[in-house]
mmCIF file of C-alpha atoms and ligand atoms in Angstrom:
data_model
loop_
_atom_site.group_PDB
_atom_site.id
_atom_site.type_symbol
_atom_site.label_atom_id
_atom_site.label_comp_id
_atom_site.label_asym_id
_atom_site.label_seq_id
_atom_site.Cartn_x
_atom_site.Cartn_y
_atom_site.Cartn_z
ATOM 1 C CA MET M 1 106.937 74.491 92.194
ATOM 2 C CA PHE M 2 106.317 78.141 92.947
ATOM 3 C CA ILE M 3 105.907 78.951 96.658
ATOM 4 C CA THR M 4 105.174 82.397 98.078
ATOM 5 C CA PHE M 5 105.230 83.919 101.560
ATOM 6 C CA GLU M 6 102.755 86.684 102.307
ATOM 7 C CA GLY M 7 101.735 88.634 105.366
ATOM 8 C CA PRO M 8 101.649 91.968 107.142
ATOM 9 C CA ASP M 9 104.833 93.842 107.996
ATOM 10 C CA GLY M 10 106.609 92.364 110.997
ATOM 11 C CA SER M 11 104.951 88.965 110.575
ATOM 12 C CA GLY M 12 108.360 87.265 110.573
ATOM 13 C CA LYS M 13 108.001 85.655 107.140
ATOM 14 C CA THR M 14 111.439 86.801 105.939
ATOM 15 C CA LEU M 15 113.044 85.043 108.912
ATOM 16 C CA GLN M 16 111.532 81.783 107.675
ATOM 17 C CA MET M 17 112.977 82.007 104.157
ATOM 18 C CA LYS M 18 116.341 80.377 104.878
ATOM 19 C CA PRO M 19 115.069 77.572 107.153
ATOM 20 C CA THR M 20 112.360 76.785 104.603
ATOM 21 C CA ALA M 21 114.826 76.723 101.708
ATOM 22 C CA ASP M 22 117.069 74.431 103.786
ATOM 23 C CA PHE M 23 114.130 72.218 104.688
ATOM 24 C CA LEU M 24 113.119 71.816 101.039
ATOM 25 C CA ARG M 25 116.718 71.136 100.017
ATOM 26 C CA GLY M 26 116.751 68.425 102.677
ATOM 27 C CA GLN M 27 113.752 66.911 100.880
ATOM 28 C CA GLY M 28 115.835 66.744 97.700
ATOM 29 C CA TYR M 29 114.628 69.876 95.916
ATOM 30 C CA SER M 30 116.754 72.481 94.218
ATOM 31 C CA VAL M 31 115.521 75.773 95.682
ATOM 32 C CA PHE M 32 115.897 79.368 94.546
ATOM 33 C CA PRO M 33 114.908 81.954 97.189
ATOM 34 C CA ALA M 34 114.189 85.596 96.262
ATOM 35 C CA ARG M 35 112.327 88.607 97.611
ATOM 36 C CA GLU M 36 110.045 91.340 96.336
ATOM 37 C CA PRO M 37 110.247 94.125 95.507
ATOM 38 C CA GLY M 38 113.674 93.536 94.045
ATOM 39 C CA GLY M 39 115.496 90.324 93.285
ATOM 40 C CA THR M 40 116.985 91.692 90.049
ATOM 41 C CA SER M 41 119.297 94.609 89.411
ATOM 42 C CA ILE M 42 116.478 96.708 87.910
ATOM 43 C CA GLY M 43 114.031 95.536 90.596
ATOM 44 C CA ASP M 44 116.424 96.558 93.370
ATOM 45 C CA GLN M 45 116.627 100.062 91.903
ATOM 46 C CA VAL M 46 112.821 100.248 91.816
ATOM 47 C CA ARG M 47 112.767 99.044 95.464
ATOM 48 C CA GLU M 48 114.923 102.021 96.461
ATOM 49 C CA ILE M 49 112.357 104.432 95.000
ATOM 50 C CA LEU M 50 109.419 102.609 96.605
ATOM 51 C CA MET M 51 110.900 102.393 100.087
ATOM 52 C CA ASN M 52 112.533 105.835 100.200
ATOM 53 C CA MET M 53 111.074 107.800 103.135
ATOM 54 C CA ASP M 54 111.504 111.039 101.135
ATOM 55 C CA ASN M 55 108.958 109.942 98.525
ATOM 56 C CA THR M 56 105.954 110.940 100.620
ATOM 57 C CA SER M 57 104.146 112.398 97.580
ATOM 58 C CA MET M 58 104.013 109.041 95.779
ATOM 59 C CA LEU M 59 100.462 108.284 94.632
ATOM 60 C CA PRO M 60 98.856 104.850 95.101
ATOM 61 C CA ARG M 61 98.731 104.333 91.322
ATOM 62 C CA THR M 62 102.414 105.136 90.945
ATOM 63 C CA GLU M 63 103.149 102.752 93.793
ATOM 64 C CA THR M 64 101.084 99.987 92.190
ATOM 65 C CA LEU M 65 102.802 100.342 88.828
ATOM 66 C CA LEU M 66 106.295 100.417 90.355
ATOM 67 C CA PHE M 67 105.682 97.199 92.306
ATOM 68 C CA CYS M 68 104.362 95.640 89.115
ATOM 69 C CA ALA M 69 107.353 96.878 87.086
ATOM 70 C CA ALA M 70 109.823 95.264 89.507
ATOM 71 C CA ARG M 71 107.755 92.072 89.413
ATOM 72 C CA ALA M 72 107.576 91.909 85.601
ATOM 73 C CA GLN M 73 111.370 91.963 85.503
ATOM 74 C CA LEU M 74 111.674 89.294 88.207
ATOM 75 C CA VAL M 75 109.190 86.956 86.530
ATOM 76 C CA GLU M 76 110.938 86.974 83.151
ATOM 77 C CA GLU M 77 114.526 87.216 84.358
ATOM 78 C CA ILE M 78 114.410 84.785 87.280
ATOM 79 C CA ILE M 79 111.176 83.011 88.109
ATOM 80 C CA ARG M 80 110.126 81.499 84.783
ATOM 81 C CA PRO M 81 113.617 80.275 83.793
ATOM 82 C CA ARG M 82 114.085 78.644 87.212
ATOM 83 C CA LEU M 83 110.665 76.999 87.159
ATOM 84 C CA ASN M 84 111.351 75.754 83.627
ATOM 85 C CA LYS M 85 114.539 74.121 84.920
ATOM 86 C CA GLY M 86 112.474 72.250 87.506
ATOM 87 C CA GLU M 87 113.635 74.292 90.491
ATOM 88 C CA VAL M 88 111.486 75.359 93.402
ATOM 89 C CA VAL M 89 111.159 79.148 93.518
ATOM 90 C CA LEU M 90 110.553 80.419 97.046
ATOM 91 C CA LEU M 91 109.484 84.032 96.964
ATOM 92 C CA ASP M 92 109.144 86.480 99.847
ATOM 93 C CA ARG M 93 106.048 88.422 98.611
ATOM 94 C CA TYR M 94 104.467 88.400 95.154
ATOM 95 C CA ALA M 95 101.337 89.645 93.362
ATOM 96 C CA ASP M 96 99.093 89.044 96.396
ATOM 97 C CA SER M 97 101.055 91.753 98.232
ATOM 98 C CA THR M 98 99.919 94.239 95.591
ATOM 99 C CA LEU M 99 96.306 93.105 95.989
ATOM 100 C CA ALA M 100 96.566 93.366 99.785
ATOM 101 C CA TYR M 101 98.524 96.639 100.066
ATOM 102 C CA GLN M 102 97.683 98.660 96.941
ATOM 103 C CA GLY M 103 94.241 97.077 96.485
ATOM 104 C CA HIS M 104 92.725 96.551 99.940
ATOM 105 C CA GLY M 105 95.076 98.891 101.856
ATOM 106 C CA HIS M 106 94.526 101.885 99.562
ATOM 107 C CA GLU M 107 90.936 100.808 98.797
ATOM 108 C CA ASN M 108 91.529 100.666 95.056
ATOM 109 C CA ASP M 109 89.554 98.775 92.412
ATOM 110 C CA ILE M 110 90.637 95.139 92.914
ATOM 111 C CA ALA M 111 89.437 93.968 89.487
ATOM 112 C CA LEU M 112 91.486 96.665 87.777
ATOM 113 C CA ILE M 113 94.615 95.821 89.794
ATOM 114 C CA LYS M 114 94.170 92.147 88.896
ATOM 115 C CA LYS M 115 94.340 93.134 85.216
ATOM 116 C CA VAL M 116 97.574 95.078 85.768
ATOM 117 C CA LEU M 117 99.010 92.127 87.692
ATOM 118 C CA ASP M 118 98.055 89.779 84.923
ATOM 119 C CA PHE M 119 99.887 91.980 82.443
ATOM 120 C CA ALA M 120 102.978 92.196 84.682
ATOM 121 C CA THR M 121 103.228 88.482 85.469
ATOM 122 C CA GLY M 122 101.824 86.998 82.264
ATOM 123 C CA GLY M 123 99.343 85.220 84.531
ATOM 124 C CA LEU M 124 101.950 83.310 86.550
ATOM 125 C CA THR M 125 100.305 82.216 89.843
ATOM 126 C CA PRO M 126 101.980 80.493 92.826
ATOM 127 C CA ASP M 127 101.229 76.828 93.470
ATOM 128 C CA ILE M 128 101.130 77.403 97.189
ATOM 129 C CA THR M 129 101.025 80.528 99.356
ATOM 130 C CA PHE M 130 101.629 80.798 103.090
ATOM 131 C CA LEU M 131 99.933 83.657 104.888
ATOM 132 C CA PHE M 132 101.781 84.646 108.069
ATOM 133 C CA ASP M 133 98.820 86.113 109.855
ATOM 134 C CA LEU M 134 99.348 88.660 112.604
ATOM 135 C CA ASP M 135 97.601 91.632 114.216
ATOM 136 C CA PRO M 136 99.256 94.574 112.400
ATOM 137 C CA GLN M 137 99.708 96.471 115.664
ATOM 138 C CA ILE M 138 101.958 93.683 116.942
ATOM 139 C CA GLY M 139 103.741 93.495 113.584
ATOM 140 C CA LEU M 140 104.528 97.197 113.463
ATOM 141 C CA GLN M 141 105.717 97.172 117.089
ATOM 142 C CA ARG M 142 108.027 94.275 116.236
ATOM 143 C CA ARG M 143 109.413 96.241 113.276
ATOM 144 C CA GLN M 144 110.063 99.341 115.380
ATOM 145 C CA LYS M 145 111.738 97.359 118.165
ATOM 146 C CA SER M 146 113.931 95.321 115.840
ATOM 147 C CA ASN M 147 116.016 98.359 114.745
ATOM 148 C CA GLY M 148 115.711 96.932 111.257
ATOM 149 C CA GLU M 149 114.383 98.598 108.123
ATOM 150 C CA TRP M 150 111.558 101.133 108.700
ATOM 151 C CA ASN M 151 110.301 102.121 105.295
ATOM 152 C CA ARG M 152 107.708 104.316 103.620
ATOM 153 C CA MET M 153 105.194 101.444 103.556
ATOM 154 C CA ASP M 154 105.534 100.790 107.303
ATOM 155 C CA ALA M 155 104.802 104.459 107.958
ATOM 156 C CA TYR M 156 101.203 104.203 106.659
ATOM 157 C CA GLN M 157 98.488 104.494 109.350
ATOM 158 C CA LEU M 158 97.426 101.498 111.427
ATOM 159 C CA GLU M 159 93.971 101.540 109.754
ATOM 160 C CA TYR M 160 95.706 100.964 106.421
ATOM 161 C CA HIS M 161 97.581 97.946 107.807
ATOM 162 C CA LYS M 162 94.341 96.567 109.273
ATOM 163 C CA ARG M 163 92.754 96.680 105.815
ATOM 164 C CA VAL M 164 95.828 94.909 104.420
ATOM 165 C CA ARG M 165 95.385 92.081 106.930
ATOM 166 C CA GLN M 166 91.662 91.759 106.208
ATOM 167 C CA GLY M 167 92.448 91.707 102.485
ATOM 168 C CA TYR M 168 94.862 88.839 102.984
ATOM 169 C CA LEU M 169 92.373 86.865 105.076
ATOM 170 C CA LYS M 170 89.719 87.376 102.419
ATOM 171 C CA MET M 171 92.013 86.123 99.639
ATOM 172 C CA ALA M 172 92.996 83.089 101.706
ATOM 173 C CA LYS M 173 89.363 82.285 102.443
ATOM 174 C CA ASN M 174 88.409 82.556 98.771
ATOM 175 C CA ASP M 175 91.126 80.167 97.575
ATOM 176 C CA PRO M 176 91.774 77.553 100.292
ATOM 177 C CA GLU M 177 93.454 75.167 97.824
ATOM 178 C CA ARG M 178 96.373 77.552 97.368
ATOM 179 C CA TRP M 179 96.514 79.431 100.683
ATOM 180 C CA PHE M 180 97.640 78.108 104.044
ATOM 181 C CA ILE M 181 97.315 80.352 107.096
ATOM 182 C CA ILE M 182 100.000 80.267 109.770
ATOM 183 C CA ASP M 183 99.610 81.905 113.170
ATOM 184 C CA ALA M 184 102.569 84.306 113.133
ATOM 185 C CA ASN M 185 102.002 85.312 116.752
ATOM 186 C CA GLN M 186 104.034 82.295 117.877
ATOM 187 C CA SER M 187 107.749 81.861 118.458
ATOM 188 C CA PRO M 188 109.834 81.559 115.256
ATOM 189 C CA ASP M 189 110.456 77.878 116.085
ATOM 190 C CA MET M 190 106.743 77.155 116.311
ATOM 191 C CA VAL M 191 106.096 79.032 113.085
ATOM 192 C CA GLN M 192 108.810 77.018 111.370
ATOM 193 C CA SER M 193 107.417 73.769 112.692
ATOM 194 C CA ASP M 194 103.897 74.621 111.397
ATOM 195 C CA LEU M 195 105.375 75.600 108.070
ATOM 196 C CA ASN M 196 107.351 72.368 107.690
ATOM 197 C CA SER M 197 104.328 70.231 108.605
ATOM 198 C CA LEU M 198 102.165 71.994 106.024
ATOM 199 C CA LEU M 199 104.858 71.678 103.378
ATOM 200 C CA LEU M 200 105.245 67.956 104.053
ATOM 201 C CA LEU M 201 101.497 67.510 103.773
ATOM 202 C CA TYR M 202 101.437 69.424 100.495
ATOM 203 C CA LEU M 203 104.388 67.459 99.080
ATOM 204 C CA SER M 204 102.919 64.097 100.049
ATOM 205 C CA ASN M 205 99.590 65.048 98.409
ATOM 206 C CA LEU M 206 101.554 66.004 95.302
ATOM 207 C CA SER M 207 103.358 62.670 95.123
ATOM 208 C CA ASN M 208 100.065 60.799 95.700
ATOM 209 C CA LEU M 209 98.602 62.605 92.697
ATOM 210 C CA SER M 210 101.513 61.803 90.374
HETATM 211 P P1 TMP A 1 109.181 93.611 103.001
HETATM 212 O O1 TMP A 1 109.141 94.345 104.311
HETATM 213 O O2 TMP A 1 108.536 92.266 103.047
HETATM 214 O O3 TMP A 1 110.540 93.634 102.353
HETATM 215 O O4 TMP A 1 108.197 94.398 102.014
HETATM 216 C C1 TMP A 1 108.406 95.692 101.704
HETATM 217 C C2 TMP A 1 107.164 96.527 101.831
HETATM 218 O O5 TMP A 1 106.561 96.674 100.556
HETATM 219 C C3 TMP A 1 106.089 95.988 102.755
HETATM 220 O O6 TMP A 1 105.595 97.055 103.534
HETATM 221 C C4 TMP A 1 105.015 95.516 101.827
HETATM 222 C C5 TMP A 1 105.172 96.423 100.638
HETATM 223 N N1 TMP A 1 104.707 95.868 99.358
HETATM 224 C C6 TMP A 1 103.580 96.422 98.771
HETATM 225 O O7 TMP A 1 102.988 97.352 99.304
HETATM 226 N N2 TMP A 1 103.175 95.911 97.573
HETATM 227 C C7 TMP A 1 103.815 94.901 96.924
HETATM 228 O O8 TMP A 1 103.421 94.480 95.833
HETATM 229 C C8 TMP A 1 104.995 94.344 97.555
HETATM 230 C C9 TMP A 1 105.755 93.240 96.883
HETATM 231 C C10 TMP A 1 105.395 94.866 98.771
#
């Protein structure tokens, strides 16, 4: 099973990675959590370039290809082998981030980006994706207050982040079988409880099918 977390910056999805991995382990699954961009030695080096605040001259196309390069490495080195072993891969961001940020955010040709993504991932699609939906203004304020990482992507204008959110909502609406929307403007405990309920529902539907 391949599960992904998606959402605007500051939506709190990363905070839910460990509790979700623990929850799934409690259900008897072997779980491998990872994050994008990065998750491999080469991917982590690419992440440095992407997030570096000095790289203000980076063009949207360069950005798109770098995210895809890190992802290609992660898919072949980590994700496919783990899935083949029957593990659950829980990934903090994946190809939908590129569609939301580089596609909708930068207003690039979505069909063209889908082709690049297909090349990078060999067509590997998540089984289930959780969208942590949040007003980007709240998300960015959370990021600034948290004294955590403030990167080159966060520094884009609010209008950009609004397009990212709308892009996500559009993708979720177009593929309701895969996407589940969670209200990320709740306390972390409430978010976790929604997440666990949805996962249980998904898992019980799976076992009814088999
Ligand atoms: P993070 O804050 O979830 O670690 O994500 C890092 C930033 O990179 C975040 O602003 C979203 C952005 N990003 C993209 O723009 N495109 C992508 O394909 C990925 C994976 C992340």
